[in-house]
Coordinates of C-alpha atoms in Angstrom, one line a residue:
M1 CA 0.2 0.1 -0.1
A2 CA 3.1 2.3 0.6
I3 CA 3.8 2.2 -3.2
S4 CA 0.2 3.4 -4.0
L5 CA 1.0 6.5 -2.6
L6 CA 3.3 7.2 -5.2
H7 CA 2.3 5.6 -8.5
P8 CA -1.4 4.3 -8.1
P9 CA -1.5 1.5 -10.6
F10 CA -5.1 1.7 -10.3
P11 CA -9.6 1.7 -13.6
S12 CA -12.8 3.0 -12.4
L13 CA -15.6 0.1 -12.3
A14 CA -17.5 2.7 -14.2
S15 CA -15.4 1.9 -17.0
P16 CA -14.6 -0.6 -19.4
A17 CA -11.9 -2.9 -18.7
P18 CA -8.7 -2.5 -20.0
R19 CA -8.3 -3.1 -23.8
D20 CA -5.2 -3.6 -26.1
R21 CA -4.7 -1.1 -28.2
A22 CA -2.6 1.1 -30.4
L23 CA -0.6 3.7 -28.3
L24 CA -2.0 7.2 -28.5
C25 CA 0.7 9.4 -27.4
W26 CA -0.1 12.0 -29.5
P27 CA -4.0 12.9 -29.5
R28 CA -5.9 15.3 -31.9
P29 CA -5.9 18.7 -30.5
A30 CA -9.9 18.9 -30.7
D31 CA -9.9 15.6 -28.2
L32 CA -7.3 17.8 -25.6
L33 CA -7.5 21.3 -25.7
P34 CA -9.7 23.8 -23.9
L35 CA -11.5 26.1 -25.7
L36 CA -10.0 29.7 -26.1
S37 CA -11.1 33.1 -25.9
S38 CA -10.6 35.7 -28.5
G39 CA -8.5 37.3 -26.4
T40 CA -5.8 34.3 -26.3
T41 CA -6.2 33.1 -30.0
Q42 CA -3.1 35.0 -31.4
R43 CA -0.8 33.3 -28.9
C44 CA -1.8 30.1 -29.2
R45 CA -2.0 30.1 -32.9
A46 CA 1.7 31.7 -32.7
V47 CA 2.4 28.5 -30.9
A48 CA 0.8 26.5 -33.1
D49 CA 3.0 27.5 -36.2
A50 CA 6.1 27.6 -34.1
P51 CA 8.4 24.3 -34.6
D52 CA 7.4 23.0 -30.7
G53 CA 3.5 23.3 -31.9
N54 CA 3.8 19.4 -32.6
V55 CA 4.8 18.8 -28.9
L56 CA 2.5 21.5 -26.8
I57 CA -1.2 21.4 -26.6
V58 CA -3.0 23.9 -28.9
P59 CA -6.4 24.9 -29.6
S60 CA -8.3 23.4 -32.8
P61 CA -10.1 26.4 -34.9
E62 CA -13.2 25.0 -33.7
E63 CA -12.7 25.2 -30.2
E64 CA -11.6 28.6 -30.8
R65 CA -14.7 29.5 -32.4
E66 CA -17.3 28.5 -29.9
R67 CA -16.7 27.9 -26.0
A68 CA -19.4 25.6 -24.1
V69 CA -20.8 26.8 -20.8
A70 CA -22.5 24.7 -18.6
D71 CA -25.1 25.3 -15.8
Y72 CA -23.6 24.8 -12.7
D73 CA -24.4 25.5 -9.1
W74 CA -21.4 24.8 -6.6
A75 CA -23.7 24.6 -3.7
E76 CA -25.9 21.8 -5.5
E77 CA -23.8 19.1 -4.7
W78 CA -22.0 17.0 -2.1
Y79 CA -18.5 17.7 -0.6
P80 CA -16.4 15.2 1.3
L81 CA -15.9 16.7 5.0
Y82 CA -14.3 13.9 6.8
L83 CA -13.2 10.3 7.4
S84 CA -16.1 8.8 9.5
Q85 CA -13.9 6.7 11.6
D86 CA -11.7 10.1 12.5
V87 CA -14.7 12.4 13.6
P88 CA -14.4 12.9 17.3
D89 CA -17.2 11.4 19.6
D90 CA -16.8 14.2 22.3
A91 CA -15.9 17.4 20.6
P92 CA -17.0 19.6 17.8
L93 CA -15.1 20.1 14.2
G94 CA -14.9 22.9 12.9
L95 CA -14.5 23.1 8.8
T96 CA -15.2 24.8 5.9
V97 CA -16.2 24.3 2.2
F98 CA -14.9 27.2 -0.1
D99 CA -15.4 30.2 2.2
K100 CA -18.5 28.6 4.3
Q101 CA -17.6 27.8 7.7
L102 CA -19.4 24.8 9.5
V103 CA -19.3 22.7 12.4
L104 CA -19.6 18.9 12.6
Y105 CA -20.4 16.5 15.5
R106 CA -22.1 13.6 16.8
D107 CA -25.2 14.2 18.9
G108 CA -25.9 12.3 22.3
Y109 CA -27.2 9.4 19.9
G110 CA -24.3 9.3 17.8
V111 CA -26.0 10.8 14.8
L112 CA -24.0 13.2 12.7
R113 CA -25.3 16.7 12.6
C114 CA -23.8 19.8 11.1
H115 CA -24.5 23.6 11.2
E116 CA -23.1 26.8 10.6
D117 CA -20.3 27.7 12.5
R118 CA -21.6 30.7 14.1
C119 CA -23.6 31.5 17.0
P120 CA -26.5 33.8 16.2
H121 CA -25.9 35.4 19.5
R122 CA -22.5 37.2 19.3
L123 CA -20.8 34.9 16.3
A124 CA -18.5 33.1 18.1
K125 CA -17.5 29.9 16.8
L126 CA -19.4 27.1 17.9
S127 CA -16.5 24.7 17.2
E128 CA -14.7 26.5 19.9
G129 CA -17.3 25.0 21.9
Q130 CA -18.1 21.7 23.6
L131 CA -20.8 18.8 23.6
V132 CA -23.2 18.7 26.9
D133 CA -25.8 15.9 26.8
G134 CA -25.7 15.5 22.9
R135 CA -26.1 19.3 22.6
L136 CA -24.0 21.6 21.1
E137 CA -22.9 24.9 23.5
C138 CA -21.1 27.8 22.8
L139 CA -18.6 28.4 25.2
Y140 CA -19.1 32.1 25.0
H141 CA -22.2 32.5 26.7
G142 CA -23.3 28.9 27.0
W143 CA -26.0 28.9 24.5
Q144 CA -26.8 25.3 23.9
F145 CA -28.5 23.9 20.4
D146 CA -29.9 20.8 19.6
G147 CA -29.4 18.6 16.2
E148 CA -31.7 20.5 14.3
G149 CA -30.1 23.6 15.2
K150 CA -32.8 24.8 17.6
C151 CA -31.9 27.0 20.9
V152 CA -33.0 25.2 23.9
K153 CA -31.1 26.5 26.5
I154 CA -29.8 30.4 27.4
P155 CA -28.2 30.6 30.9
Q156 CA -28.8 34.4 31.1
L157 CA -32.5 34.2 30.3
P158 CA -35.2 34.9 33.5
A159 CA -37.3 31.4 34.4
D160 CA -40.2 33.3 33.0
A161 CA -38.9 34.1 29.5
N162 CA -39.2 32.2 26.4
I163 CA -36.1 31.2 24.2
P164 CA -36.6 33.6 20.6
R165 CA -37.4 32.0 17.7
S166 CA -34.8 33.6 15.9
A167 CA -32.0 31.9 18.2
C168 CA -31.1 29.2 15.9
V169 CA -28.5 28.0 13.5
R170 CA -28.6 27.1 9.7
T171 CA -28.3 23.4 9.3
Y172 CA -26.4 21.5 6.6
E173 CA -27.6 18.0 5.7
V174 CA -24.8 15.5 6.1
K175 CA -24.3 11.7 5.1
D176 CA -22.2 9.0 6.1
S177 CA -21.3 6.9 2.6
Q178 CA -18.5 4.2 2.4
G179 CA -16.7 5.8 5.3
V180 CA -16.5 9.3 4.3
I181 CA -19.1 12.0 5.5
W182 CA -20.6 14.1 2.7
V183 CA -22.3 17.4 3.2
W184 CA -24.9 18.9 1.0
M185 CA -24.1 22.9 0.9
S186 CA -27.3 24.2 -0.8
Q187 CA -29.9 26.2 1.4
K188 CA -32.1 26.3 -1.6
N189 CA -33.2 22.5 -2.6
L190 CA -33.3 19.7 -0.4
P191 CA -30.5 17.4 -0.8
N192 CA -30.2 15.0 -4.0
F193 CA -28.9 11.9 -2.5
S194 CA -28.3 10.3 -6.1
K195 CA -25.3 13.0 -6.1
I196 CA -23.6 11.3 -4.0
P197 CA -20.4 9.5 -5.2
W198 CA -20.4 5.9 -5.2
F199 CA -17.5 3.7 -5.8
E200 CA -18.3 0.2 -6.1
N201 CA -14.6 -1.1 -6.0
F202 CA -14.9 -0.3 -2.4
A203 CA -17.9 -2.5 -2.2
R204 CA -16.3 -5.7 -3.4
P205 CA -15.8 -8.5 -1.4
G206 CA -12.5 -8.2 0.1
F207 CA -11.5 -5.0 -0.6
Q208 CA -9.2 -3.3 1.9
D209 CA -7.9 0.5 2.0
V210 CA -5.7 2.7 3.6
S211 CA -7.3 6.4 4.1
T212 CA -5.5 9.4 5.1
I213 CA -6.5 12.9 5.6
H214 CA -4.3 15.7 4.7
E215 CA -4.7 19.5 5.0
L216 CA -2.7 21.5 2.6
P217 CA -1.5 25.1 1.7
Y218 CA -3.0 25.7 -1.6
D219 CA -6.1 25.9 -4.0
H220 CA -7.9 22.7 -4.6
S221 CA -7.8 23.2 -8.2
I222 CA -3.5 23.0 -8.1
L223 CA -3.9 20.2 -5.4
L224 CA -6.3 18.3 -8.4
E225 CA -3.9 19.0 -10.9
N226 CA -1.0 17.7 -9.5
L227 CA -2.8 14.5 -8.4
M228 CA -3.8 14.1 -12.0
D229 CA -0.4 14.7 -13.4
P230 CA 1.5 11.0 -13.1
A231 CA 4.6 12.9 -15.2
H232 CA 5.7 14.4 -12.0
I233 CA 6.2 11.0 -9.8
P234 CA 9.3 9.8 -11.1
I235 CA 10.9 13.3 -10.5
S236 CA 9.6 14.7 -7.5
H237 CA 9.1 11.5 -5.6
D238 CA 12.5 9.8 -6.6
R239 CA 13.0 6.8 -4.3
T240 CA 10.7 7.7 -1.7
D241 CA 9.8 4.4 -2.4
W242 CA 10.4 1.3 -5.0
T243 CA 7.9 2.7 -7.6
A244 CA 9.3 6.0 -8.1
K245 CA 12.7 6.4 -9.6
R246 CA 13.8 9.6 -11.9
E247 CA 15.1 7.5 -14.6
D248 CA 11.6 5.9 -15.4
A249 CA 10.4 9.5 -16.5
Q250 CA 9.0 9.2 -20.1
P251 CA 6.4 10.1 -22.4
L252 CA 3.1 9.1 -21.4
C253 CA -0.1 8.3 -23.6
F254 CA -3.3 9.1 -23.3
E255 CA -6.9 8.5 -24.8
V256 CA -9.6 10.9 -23.8
T257 CA -13.0 8.7 -23.7
E258 CA -15.7 10.5 -22.1
R259 CA -16.5 14.3 -21.8
T260 CA -19.6 15.8 -20.0
D261 CA -20.8 18.7 -17.8
R262 CA -19.7 16.7 -15.0
G263 CA -16.3 15.7 -15.5
F264 CA -14.1 13.4 -18.0
A265 CA -12.5 10.5 -18.1
G266 CA -10.0 8.3 -20.4
W267 CA -7.0 6.0 -20.3
W268 CA -3.4 6.6 -19.7
G269 CA -0.2 4.7 -19.6
K270 CA 3.8 4.7 -20.0
E271 CA 4.8 4.9 -23.8
S272 CA 7.4 1.7 -22.4
E273 CA 4.0 -0.3 -21.3
G274 CA 2.8 -0.5 -24.9
S275 CA -0.8 -0.2 -23.9
L276 CA -2.9 2.2 -21.7
L277 CA -3.6 0.5 -18.3
N278 CA -4.7 3.3 -16.0
F279 CA -8.3 4.6 -16.1
L280 CA -8.7 7.8 -14.6
R281 CA -12.2 9.8 -13.6
F282 CA -12.7 13.3 -12.7
E283 CA -16.1 13.7 -11.4
V284 CA -17.8 17.1 -9.9
P285 CA -16.9 18.7 -7.8
C286 CA -13.8 17.3 -6.5
V287 CA -13.8 13.6 -7.0
L288 CA -10.8 11.8 -8.7
Q289 CA -10.0 8.1 -9.3
N290 CA -7.1 6.7 -10.8
N291 CA -8.1 2.8 -11.5
R292 CA -6.4 -0.3 -12.8
E293 CA -7.5 -4.3 -12.6
F294 CA -5.8 -7.2 -13.7
V295 CA -6.2 -10.9 -13.5
D296 CA -3.7 -13.5 -11.7
K297 CA -2.5 -16.8 -12.8
D298 CA -5.5 -18.3 -11.1
G299 CA -7.5 -16.4 -13.7
Q300 CA -9.1 -14.3 -11.0
K301 CA -9.5 -10.5 -11.6
H302 CA -8.1 -8.0 -9.1
Y303 CA -9.3 -4.4 -8.9
F304 CA -7.2 -1.6 -7.2
T305 CA -8.2 2.0 -6.7
G306 CA -6.4 5.7 -5.8
L307 CA -9.4 7.7 -4.9
F308 CA -8.8 11.7 -4.3
L309 CA -11.5 13.3 -2.3
C310 CA -10.5 17.2 -2.7
R311 CA -12.3 19.6 -0.6
P312 CA -11.8 23.6 -1.1
T313 CA -11.2 25.0 2.1
G314 CA -10.8 28.7 1.3
Q315 CA -8.6 30.7 -0.7
G316 CA -5.1 29.1 -1.2
K317 CA -6.1 26.1 0.8
S318 CA -7.5 22.5 0.5
M319 CA -7.9 19.2 2.5
L320 CA -7.5 16.0 0.9
I321 CA -9.1 12.8 1.6
V322 CA -6.7 10.0 0.4
R323 CA -7.9 6.3 -0.1
F324 CA -5.9 3.5 -1.5
G325 CA -6.9 -0.3 -1.6
G326 CA -7.6 -2.9 -3.7
T327 CA -9.0 -6.8 -3.7
R328 CA -5.4 -8.0 -3.2
S329 CA -2.6 -6.0 -0.9
S330 CA 1.1 -6.7 -1.2
P331 CA 2.2 -9.3 1.6
L332 CA 5.1 -6.4 2.2
A333 CA 2.8 -3.8 2.5
K334 CA 1.0 -5.6 5.5
L335 CA 4.5 -5.7 7.5
F336 CA 4.0 -1.9 8.0
P337 CA 1.8 -0.4 10.1
K338 CA -0.9 2.2 9.0
W339 CA 0.9 5.0 11.1
F340 CA 4.0 4.4 9.0
L341 CA 2.2 4.5 5.5
H342 CA 0.4 7.6 7.1
Q343 CA 3.6 9.3 7.6
N344 CA 5.2 8.2 4.0
G345 CA 2.0 9.5 2.5
S346 CA 2.7 13.0 4.5
K347 CA 6.4 12.9 3.0
V348 CA 4.9 12.7 -0.7
F349 CA 2.8 15.4 -0.1
E350 CA 5.7 17.3 1.4
Q351 CA 7.9 16.7 -1.7
D352 CA 5.5 18.5 -3.8
M353 CA 4.5 21.5 -1.2
G354 CA 7.0 24.0 -1.8
F355 CA 6.4 24.2 -6.2
L356 CA 2.6 23.5 -5.5
S357 CA 2.4 27.0 -3.1
S358 CA 4.6 28.6 -5.3
Q359 CA 2.5 28.1 -8.1
N360 CA -0.8 29.0 -6.2
E361 CA 1.0 32.2 -5.5
V362 CA 2.0 32.9 -9.2
L363 CA -1.6 32.2 -10.2
I364 CA -3.4 34.5 -7.6
K365 CA -0.8 37.4 -8.4
E366 CA -0.9 36.8 -12.4
K367 CA -4.5 37.1 -12.4
V368 CA -4.9 35.4 -15.8
P369 CA -6.2 32.2 -16.9
T370 CA -3.6 29.2 -17.4
N371 CA -3.3 29.5 -21.3
Q372 CA -1.1 32.7 -20.5
L373 CA 1.0 30.9 -18.1
Y374 CA 1.2 27.1 -18.6
L375 CA 2.7 25.2 -21.9
N376 CA 1.3 22.0 -21.7
L377 CA 3.0 18.9 -23.3
R378 CA 1.0 16.7 -25.4
S379 CA 3.2 13.5 -23.9
S380 CA 2.6 14.6 -20.2
D381 CA -0.3 17.2 -19.4
T382 CA -3.6 15.8 -21.0
W383 CA -5.6 15.8 -17.7
V384 CA -4.3 19.0 -16.6
A385 CA -5.6 20.7 -19.9
E386 CA -9.0 18.6 -19.5
Y387 CA -9.5 20.1 -15.9
R388 CA -8.8 23.5 -16.9
K389 CA -11.2 23.2 -20.1
W390 CA -14.0 21.7 -17.4
M391 CA -13.5 24.8 -15.2
D392 CA -14.3 26.7 -18.5
K393 CA -17.3 25.2 -18.6
V394 CA -18.5 25.6 -14.9
G395 CA -16.2 28.3 -13.3
H396 CA -18.7 30.9 -13.5
G397 CA -20.9 28.6 -10.9
M398 CA -18.2 28.7 -8.4
P399 CA -16.7 31.0 -6.2
Y400 CA -14.0 31.7 -7.8
H401 CA -12.1 29.7 -10.4
I402 CA -9.1 29.8 -12.7
G403 CA -9.7 28.0 -15.9
H404 CA -7.7 27.7 -19.3
C405 CA -9.4 30.6 -20.8
T406 CA -11.6 32.1 -18.2
I407 CA -10.8 33.4 -14.8
S408 CA -13.3 34.5 -11.9
L409 CA -11.4 36.1 -8.8
P410 CA -12.8 35.9 -5.3
K411 CA -15.1 38.5 -4.1
V412 CA -14.9 37.8 -0.4
P413 CA -11.2 38.6 1.0
A414 CA -9.1 36.0 2.3
L415 CA -9.4 35.4 6.2
V416 CA -6.3 34.4 8.2
E417 CA -7.3 32.9 11.5
H418 CA -4.8 33.4 14.2
A419 CA -6.1 31.0 16.7
P420 CA -7.2 27.2 15.5
A421 CA -10.6 25.9 16.0
G422 CA -12.6 23.1 17.3
I423 CA -10.7 19.9 17.7
V424 CA -7.5 21.6 16.6
A425 CA -7.9 24.0 19.5
G426 CA -8.2 21.3 22.1
V427 CA -5.2 19.1 20.8
S428 CA -3.3 22.3 20.6
A429 CA -4.0 23.5 24.3
S430 CA -3.1 20.0 25.6
S431 CA 0.2 18.4 27.0
P432 CA 2.7 18.8 26.0
T433 CA 2.9 22.6 24.5
K434 CA 0.1 24.3 26.3
G435 CA -0.7 26.5 23.5
G436 CA 1.7 25.3 20.8
I437 CA 3.5 28.4 19.8
G438 CA 7.0 27.1 18.2
S439 CA 5.9 23.6 18.5
M440 CA 4.5 20.5 16.8
H441 CA 1.1 22.0 17.7
A442 CA 1.4 25.3 16.2
P443 CA -1.5 26.1 13.8
N444 CA 0.7 25.9 10.9
L445 CA 0.0 24.4 7.3
A446 CA 3.2 23.7 6.4
N447 CA 3.3 21.5 9.7
R448 CA 3.1 17.9 9.3
Y449 CA 1.4 17.8 12.9
F450 CA -1.0 20.3 12.0
R451 CA -1.8 19.0 8.7
H452 CA -2.2 15.3 9.0
V453 CA -2.0 14.3 12.7
I454 CA -4.5 16.4 14.2
H455 CA -7.0 15.2 11.8
C456 CA -6.1 11.5 12.5
K457 CA -7.5 9.8 15.3
G458 CA -5.1 6.7 14.6
C459 CA -1.8 8.6 14.3
R460 CA -3.1 11.1 17.3
D461 CA -3.2 7.8 19.7
V462 CA 0.4 6.6 18.2
V463 CA 2.0 9.9 19.0
K464 CA 0.8 9.8 22.3
A465 CA 1.6 6.3 23.0
F466 CA 5.4 6.9 22.1
Q467 CA 5.4 9.7 24.0
A468 CA 4.0 7.9 27.4
W469 CA 6.8 4.9 26.3
K470 CA 9.3 7.5 26.3
N471 CA 8.4 9.2 29.4
A472 CA 8.1 5.7 30.9
L473 CA 11.8 4.4 29.7
S474 CA 13.4 7.8 30.8
A475 CA 12.3 7.4 34.0
L476 CA 13.0 3.8 34.4
A477 CA 16.7 4.5 32.9
A478 CA 17.3 7.3 35.6
A479 CA 16.2 4.6 38.1
L480 CA 18.3 2.0 36.8
V481 CA 21.5 4.4 36.7
A482 CA 21.0 5.4 40.2
L483 CA 20.5 1.6 41.1
A484 CA 23.9 0.6 39.1
I485 CA 25.9 3.6 41.1
L486 CA 24.5 1.9 44.5
A487 CA 25.2 -1.5 43.7
S488 CA 28.8 -3.2 45.0
S489 CA 28.5 -6.2 42.9
R490 CA 30.3 -5.8 39.3
Q491 CA 27.6 -8.4 38.3
W492 CA 24.6 -6.3 39.3
K493 CA 26.2 -3.3 37.8
A494 CA 26.9 -4.7 34.6
I495 CA 23.1 -6.0 34.7
L496 CA 22.1 -2.5 35.3
I497 CA 23.8 -1.0 33.0
G498 CA 22.7 -3.1 30.3
S499 CA 19.1 -2.6 31.1
T500 CA 19.7 1.1 30.9
A501 CA 21.1 0.6 27.5
I502 CA 18.1 -1.0 26.1
C503 CA 15.8 1.8 27.7
L504 CA 18.1 4.2 26.0
A505 CA 17.5 2.3 23.0
G506 CA 13.8 2.1 23.5
I507 CA 13.6 6.0 24.1
Y508 CA 15.8 6.5 20.7
A509 CA 13.1 4.4 19.1
C510 CA 10.1 6.5 20.4
S511 CA 11.5 9.5 19.6
T512 CA 12.5 7.9 16.2
A513 CA 8.6 7.5 15.7
I514 CA 7.5 10.6 16.7
T515 CA 9.9 12.4 14.4
M516 CA 8.8 10.7 11.8
N517 CA 4.8 11.6 12.5
T518 CA 5.8 15.1 13.4
T519 CA 8.6 16.2 11.4
N520 CA 8.2 17.8 7.7
F521 CA 10.5 15.9 4.8
I522 CA 13.2 18.1 3.8
R523 CA 15.2 17.5 0.3
I524 CA 18.9 16.7 1.0
H525 CA 20.1 19.2 -1.1
R526 CA 18.2 21.8 0.8
R527 CA 19.7 21.5 4.1
L528 CA 21.9 23.7 6.0

């Protein structure tokens, strides 16, 4: 499973089975290119007429003449909020979709509830509050709300006064599907449950997956671009595991088989493989899956899926749920604990983080569509071009977007919070940091603990366990050293000193494990 984090060899079950076919390394421009506005036609024609026009993705004349626009409302969709296994039972959780702030929690009956993260009294964040008898309490003045968003207690009201009807919070419909919590963002229409994505592979008998969640400091569109870009894997993730080697960088081949207003799909593969073995599907609003299937020596078909659920969490921010799995797993992968696979996944995202953040900065600063900035290659960037082409179709229905030839900038200024909310506040205010400034608990998206561990129950428990073992072994080592000093027998001194050495080795192992879970990856050539 660790190898999946770098090179998911995975086909959608909504896709046909892999077929032998001639390599389509150079798809027709009409199949690949976003439609261009008149303002960018001259530039792209110049590229097409240039000697390098045969390797760059350029528009066809038909696409220059007309550009499709689809009806779209970003709120009329389901967005992936969290892994259900990581939602705390005893605390509210502050989350965002674009710039809408939400609070997610389980009520006294274990039912998931979601409200606008704002108390109607004085606008305090409810995610900073607590759960009292299954009700959500604002910690500013103690107002309490039930699962329907109705205020049921105001401590400051006289005994004979009624709670105002307007003292309620806006609610959102949530649904747990296949281990992921989805939220319906529309306040105008009832939830359309048929729009909740269903992943057939995950329902297959024997299918097992490793799921992680990561908060990232760049826009969800840049995250999606990165995830649908297999060409960068051998370079960016060289030797991170045994699947990525920079000498394997090579031309890729693509065939787009489906384009709709709700996404696109197609086959891809390495030129050296001789066929297109991987099936990629992007579905509105932020679902990407990369799949593969094969038949083993016994004639049994196996399915593998790399699933990426990319939630926009504000300007220049995103949250990603990653799920890698299959009906057959490597025996070697079973030897590694989940926390090791999770930290390896964090390492992969940290390897990309610097240049993806800088890409985000350039796009925001330049304020122009990607066709004026990108040089997309036919042999590597087909999915990136397809994605920005899709953004041209529907971006008008989003709070903000950057397409291939269209752009709409955010109308609401980006807010920078200087205090963490919800479960983040609970963890950052706990041992060992009491506030977390200058420590692994600091609210900083460049910090691995804040980006992943704070959202992952398993990894939090592992870090706490290793810390407890480290403290216990440290105390035991100190006691053994004292006894060794007091012991009169050489034999006992040797035994006690040997035991101390074992404790020190255990302390080192615990410290290493804590560091692996909480310390960012830094490339060797960038170390001071």
